[in-house]
């Protein structure tokens, strides 16, 4: 069964105390939700400094995991301020977000660098949540599909089939992130189907149809169900709405109702 995931990308928010409280509140409110039934997973991606503490809190839980928002591609060395994948694994991370549009734009991360990061995450046995997404201008020009294809090609399509089967893709149109301008369910489905078909063309049917493709960009408790009910949308990567337990839990419930 294909994995359905709701991942909360907290970005640069919360104090240590608030971080712990938020996770505890979400877990409490999820008590009645049977995540295992439909292979549903919940992922928390807090800022780095809270990973160790939250890793202890989540240890041993089924279908609830920890993610890092970023990593470096090298295993160790003189990279001041950076964090290696093995370190993330050490503190309990199972996932790493790779190529978020904020990393691509503010930190100038190239497709080539994201390729190396993806390799590093896979080599450590963790799951990359690989983000792709077009800018508003690309959509206005009608070039959104070629932009996405290029991003996948540059950073993922060197992978062997067995590696590709371990990747999660998050489609996040840049114009929808943090703007309140969500992609319509039709726009999301169209792009997700395009991504799946592209994977099928490059790899095979089985790989494409087991691939988890998340939607991200102003997804919230109100619109989650209509986005997630699409055949090719397997959950979401949630920013703002993951910072409040009630809305995050509603989104998780919308995902497990599919
Ligand atoms: P948003 O962010 O839900 O606040 O739009 C999504 C993301 O950046 O992953």
Short mmCIF file of C-alpha atoms and ligand atoms in Angstrom, two decimals:
data_model
loop_
_atom_site.label_atom_id
_atom_site.label_comp_id
_atom_site.label_asym_id
_atom_site.label_seq_id
_atom_site.Cartn_x
_atom_site.Cartn_y
_atom_site.Cartn_z
CA UNK A 1 0.00 0.00 0.00
CA UNK A 2 1.27 3.45 -0.91
CA UNK A 3 2.46 5.49 2.06
CA UNK A 4 0.35 8.57 2.83
CA UNK A 5 2.20 11.27 4.75
CA UNK A 6 1.45 14.56 6.43
CA UNK A 7 4.69 16.34 7.31
CA UNK A 8 4.91 19.55 9.31
CA UNK A 9 7.71 21.86 8.24
CA UNK A 10 8.04 24.26 11.14
CA UNK A 11 10.73 26.33 9.40
CA UNK A 12 12.32 28.81 11.87
CA UNK A 13 9.58 28.89 14.51
CA UNK A 14 8.98 27.95 18.17
CA UNK A 15 10.95 27.97 21.38
CA UNK A 16 12.16 24.70 22.83
CA UNK A 17 9.27 24.58 25.29
CA UNK A 18 6.70 25.41 22.60
CA UNK A 19 8.17 22.74 20.34
CA UNK A 20 7.72 20.05 22.97
CA UNK A 21 4.23 21.26 23.86
CA UNK A 22 3.14 21.25 20.22
CA UNK A 23 4.29 17.69 19.62
CA UNK A 24 2.65 16.48 22.83
CA UNK A 25 -0.62 18.20 21.97
CA UNK A 26 -0.66 16.73 18.46
CA UNK A 27 0.04 13.24 19.84
CA UNK A 28 -2.73 13.60 22.40
CA UNK A 29 -5.23 14.73 19.80
CA UNK A 30 -4.19 11.93 17.44
CA UNK A 31 -4.90 9.32 20.04
CA UNK A 32 -8.12 8.22 18.37
CA UNK A 33 -6.70 8.17 14.84
CA UNK A 34 -5.62 4.78 13.53
CA UNK A 35 -2.63 5.75 11.42
CA UNK A 36 -1.63 2.20 10.60
CA UNK A 37 -4.94 1.28 9.01
CA UNK A 38 -4.26 3.05 5.71
CA UNK A 39 -0.47 3.33 5.99
CA UNK A 40 -0.67 6.92 7.20
CA UNK A 41 2.40 8.63 8.56
CA UNK A 42 2.97 11.84 10.46
CA UNK A 43 6.31 13.62 10.27
CA UNK A 44 7.56 16.54 12.36
CA UNK A 45 10.31 18.73 10.91
CA UNK A 46 11.28 21.15 13.68
CA UNK A 47 14.35 23.40 13.71
CA UNK A 48 17.64 21.49 14.17
CA UNK A 49 18.18 22.45 17.81
CA UNK A 50 15.00 20.65 18.89
CA UNK A 51 15.62 17.42 16.98
CA UNK A 52 17.41 15.59 19.76
CA UNK A 53 14.81 16.31 22.40
CA UNK A 54 11.87 15.58 20.10
CA UNK A 55 13.64 12.46 18.84
CA UNK A 56 13.56 11.10 22.40
CA UNK A 57 9.89 11.98 22.72
CA UNK A 58 8.96 10.17 19.50
CA UNK A 59 11.24 7.18 19.99
CA UNK A 60 9.52 3.85 19.41
CA UNK A 61 6.31 5.37 18.04
CA UNK A 62 4.81 3.75 14.99
CA UNK A 63 4.04 5.86 11.92
CA UNK A 64 5.22 9.04 13.64
CA UNK A 65 8.66 10.28 12.68
CA UNK A 66 11.12 13.07 12.83
CA UNK A 67 12.57 14.97 9.88
CA UNK A 68 15.33 17.51 9.44
CA UNK A 69 14.61 20.54 7.29
CA UNK A 70 17.98 20.35 5.58
CA UNK A 71 21.36 18.61 5.65
CA UNK A 72 24.81 18.87 4.14
CA UNK A 73 25.96 16.50 1.45
CA UNK A 74 29.32 15.66 3.03
CA UNK A 75 29.64 13.12 5.85
CA UNK A 76 31.94 15.37 7.92
CA UNK A 77 34.47 18.13 7.64
CA UNK A 78 35.11 21.85 7.78
CA UNK A 79 31.60 23.10 6.96
CA UNK A 80 30.86 25.61 9.70
CA UNK A 81 27.21 25.72 10.64
CA UNK A 82 26.25 22.61 8.68
CA UNK A 83 24.88 19.24 9.77
CA UNK A 84 25.71 15.82 8.32
CA UNK A 85 23.03 13.22 7.64
CA UNK A 86 24.60 10.71 10.02
CA UNK A 87 24.22 13.26 12.83
CA UNK A 88 20.54 13.59 12.00
CA UNK A 89 20.15 9.83 12.00
CA UNK A 90 21.91 9.70 15.38
CA UNK A 91 19.25 11.88 16.99
CA UNK A 92 16.34 9.95 15.52
CA UNK A 93 15.56 11.50 12.13
CA UNK A 94 14.06 9.23 9.51
CA UNK A 95 13.44 11.88 6.87
CA UNK A 96 15.28 14.90 5.52
CA UNK A 97 13.64 17.67 3.50
CA UNK A 98 15.83 18.34 0.46
CA UNK A 99 15.51 21.29 -1.88
CA UNK A 100 12.79 23.31 -0.21
CA UNK A 101 12.19 26.41 -2.34
CA UNK A 102 13.45 28.61 0.51
CA UNK A 103 16.76 26.74 0.40
CA UNK A 104 16.84 27.03 -3.37
CA UNK A 105 16.12 30.76 -3.44
CA UNK A 106 17.60 32.27 -0.22
CA UNK A 107 20.58 29.94 0.04
CA UNK A 108 21.16 29.49 -3.69
CA UNK A 109 21.12 25.70 -3.52
CA UNK A 110 21.59 24.32 -7.00
CA UNK A 111 20.11 21.20 -8.57
CA UNK A 112 23.60 19.70 -8.51
CA UNK A 113 23.98 20.30 -4.76
CA UNK A 114 20.51 18.88 -4.13
CA UNK A 115 21.50 15.80 -6.08
CA UNK A 116 24.46 15.31 -3.73
CA UNK A 117 22.26 15.85 -0.69
CA UNK A 118 19.73 13.32 -1.94
CA UNK A 119 22.54 10.81 -2.40
CA UNK A 120 23.82 11.48 1.12
CA UNK A 121 20.36 11.01 2.65
CA UNK A 122 19.79 7.75 0.82
CA UNK A 123 23.28 6.47 1.61
CA UNK A 124 22.57 6.94 5.32
CA UNK A 125 19.34 4.95 5.00
CA UNK A 126 17.06 7.94 5.52
CA UNK A 127 14.23 9.13 3.30
CA UNK A 128 14.59 12.34 1.34
CA UNK A 129 11.46 14.47 0.97
CA UNK A 130 12.54 16.04 -2.28
CA UNK A 131 10.82 19.35 -3.02
CA UNK A 132 10.15 20.68 -6.48
CA UNK A 133 8.02 23.58 -7.62
CA UNK A 134 7.62 26.26 -10.25
CA UNK A 135 7.58 30.05 -9.85
CA UNK A 136 4.50 32.10 -10.62
CA UNK A 137 6.02 33.26 -13.90
CA UNK A 138 6.58 29.69 -15.03
CA UNK A 139 2.92 28.98 -14.49
CA UNK A 140 1.90 32.18 -16.26
CA UNK A 141 4.08 31.14 -19.20
CA UNK A 142 2.70 27.61 -19.14
CA UNK A 143 6.15 26.11 -18.58
CA UNK A 144 5.45 24.61 -15.15
CA UNK A 145 5.74 20.99 -16.28
CA UNK A 146 9.08 21.43 -17.99
CA UNK A 147 10.42 23.25 -14.92
CA UNK A 148 9.41 20.37 -12.67
CA UNK A 149 10.76 17.77 -15.08
CA UNK A 150 14.08 19.60 -15.18
CA UNK A 151 14.31 19.72 -11.37
CA UNK A 152 13.60 15.99 -11.14
CA UNK A 153 15.98 15.19 -13.95
CA UNK A 154 18.86 17.21 -12.51
CA UNK A 155 18.62 15.94 -8.94
CA UNK A 156 16.87 12.55 -8.98
CA UNK A 157 17.02 10.74 -12.27
CA UNK A 158 20.57 9.52 -11.76
CA UNK A 159 19.21 7.27 -8.99
CA UNK A 160 18.90 3.53 -9.41
CA UNK A 161 15.36 2.21 -9.35
CA UNK A 162 15.72 0.79 -5.85
CA UNK A 163 16.87 4.19 -4.60
CA UNK A 164 14.10 6.05 -6.39
CA UNK A 165 11.62 3.79 -4.63
CA UNK A 166 12.81 5.24 -1.31
CA UNK A 167 12.23 8.88 -2.28
CA UNK A 168 9.22 10.99 -1.32
CA UNK A 169 8.47 13.90 -3.63
CA UNK A 170 6.79 17.10 -2.47
CA UNK A 171 5.29 19.28 -5.16
CA UNK A 172 5.29 22.81 -3.80
CA UNK A 173 4.44 25.57 -6.28
CA UNK A 174 6.57 28.48 -5.07
CA UNK A 175 3.71 30.94 -5.59
CA UNK A 176 1.59 28.98 -3.12
CA UNK A 177 4.10 28.77 -0.25
CA UNK A 178 3.13 30.95 2.69
CA UNK A 179 0.98 33.14 0.44
CA UNK A 180 -2.51 31.79 1.12
CA UNK A 181 -2.73 31.13 -2.63
CA UNK A 182 -3.23 27.36 -2.69
CA UNK A 183 -3.07 25.43 -5.94
CA UNK A 184 -6.57 24.31 -6.85
CA UNK A 185 -7.23 20.59 -6.40
CA UNK A 186 -7.24 20.33 -10.23
CA UNK A 187 -3.87 22.08 -10.56
CA UNK A 188 -2.39 19.87 -7.85
CA UNK A 189 -3.77 16.66 -9.37
CA UNK A 190 -2.59 17.63 -12.85
CA UNK A 191 0.98 18.21 -11.69
CA UNK A 192 1.05 15.16 -9.43
CA UNK A 193 -0.15 12.98 -12.31
CA UNK A 194 2.52 14.55 -14.51
CA UNK A 195 5.21 13.74 -11.93
CA UNK A 196 3.98 10.16 -11.58
CA UNK A 197 3.83 9.66 -15.35
CA UNK A 198 7.32 11.06 -15.70
CA UNK A 199 8.62 8.63 -13.08
CA UNK A 200 6.85 5.81 -14.88
CA UNK A 201 8.48 6.82 -18.14
CA UNK A 202 11.97 7.06 -16.61
CA UNK A 203 11.67 4.10 -14.21
CA UNK A 204 8.61 1.84 -14.37
CA UNK A 205 4.96 1.46 -13.46
CA UNK A 206 5.59 -0.13 -10.10
CA UNK A 207 8.03 2.58 -8.97
CA UNK A 208 5.68 5.35 -10.10
CA UNK A 209 2.61 3.87 -8.49
CA UNK A 210 4.23 3.28 -5.13
CA UNK A 211 5.77 6.74 -5.03
CA UNK A 212 4.41 9.09 -2.37
CA UNK A 213 3.83 12.57 -3.80
CA UNK A 214 2.93 15.29 -1.30
CA UNK A 215 1.38 18.64 -2.02
CA UNK A 216 2.67 21.74 -0.23
CA UNK A 217 1.75 25.41 -0.35
CA UNK A 218 -0.90 27.04 1.84
CA UNK A 219 -2.48 23.69 2.61
CA UNK A 220 -4.67 24.05 5.68
CA UNK A 221 -7.48 22.40 7.65
CA UNK A 222 -10.07 23.86 5.27
CA UNK A 223 -8.61 22.81 1.93
CA UNK A 224 -6.71 19.63 2.88
CA UNK A 225 -9.56 17.20 2.18
CA UNK A 226 -10.22 18.53 -1.33
CA UNK A 227 -6.50 18.40 -2.17
CA UNK A 228 -5.89 14.97 -0.64
CA UNK A 229 -8.93 13.36 -2.29
CA UNK A 230 -7.17 13.49 -5.65
CA UNK A 231 -5.86 10.17 -6.93
CA UNK A 232 -2.24 11.30 -7.17
CA UNK A 233 -2.01 13.44 -4.01
CA UNK A 234 -0.70 11.27 -1.19
CA UNK A 235 -0.65 13.81 1.61
CA UNK A 236 0.98 17.15 2.30
CA UNK A 237 4.02 19.08 3.37
CA UNK A 238 2.57 21.69 5.67
CA UNK A 239 4.19 24.94 6.78
CA UNK A 240 2.10 27.53 8.63
CA UNK A 241 -0.78 25.20 9.49
CA UNK A 242 1.57 22.72 11.15
CA UNK A 243 2.43 25.23 13.87
CA UNK A 244 -0.95 24.90 15.56
CA UNK A 245 -1.95 21.50 16.93
CA UNK A 246 -5.63 21.75 15.99
CA UNK A 247 -5.07 22.59 12.35
CA UNK A 248 -2.24 20.08 11.94
CA UNK A 249 -4.39 17.33 13.44
CA UNK A 250 -7.31 18.24 11.16
CA UNK A 251 -5.01 17.94 8.16
CA UNK A 252 -3.75 14.54 9.39
CA UNK A 253 -7.35 13.41 9.81
CA UNK A 254 -8.20 14.60 6.30
CA UNK A 255 -5.31 12.48 5.02
CA UNK A 256 -6.30 9.38 6.95
CA UNK A 257 -9.89 9.68 5.74
CA UNK A 258 -8.73 9.07 2.12
P1 LIG B 1 2.97 26.82 3.85
O1 LIG B 1 4.42 26.23 3.60
O2 LIG B 1 2.08 25.66 4.18
O3 LIG B 1 3.13 27.78 4.99
O4 LIG B 1 2.55 27.49 2.58
C1 LIG B 1 4.61 24.98 2.97
C2 LIG B 1 6.07 24.67 2.89
O5 LIG B 1 6.87 25.61 2.72
O6 LIG B 1 6.48 23.51 2.99
#
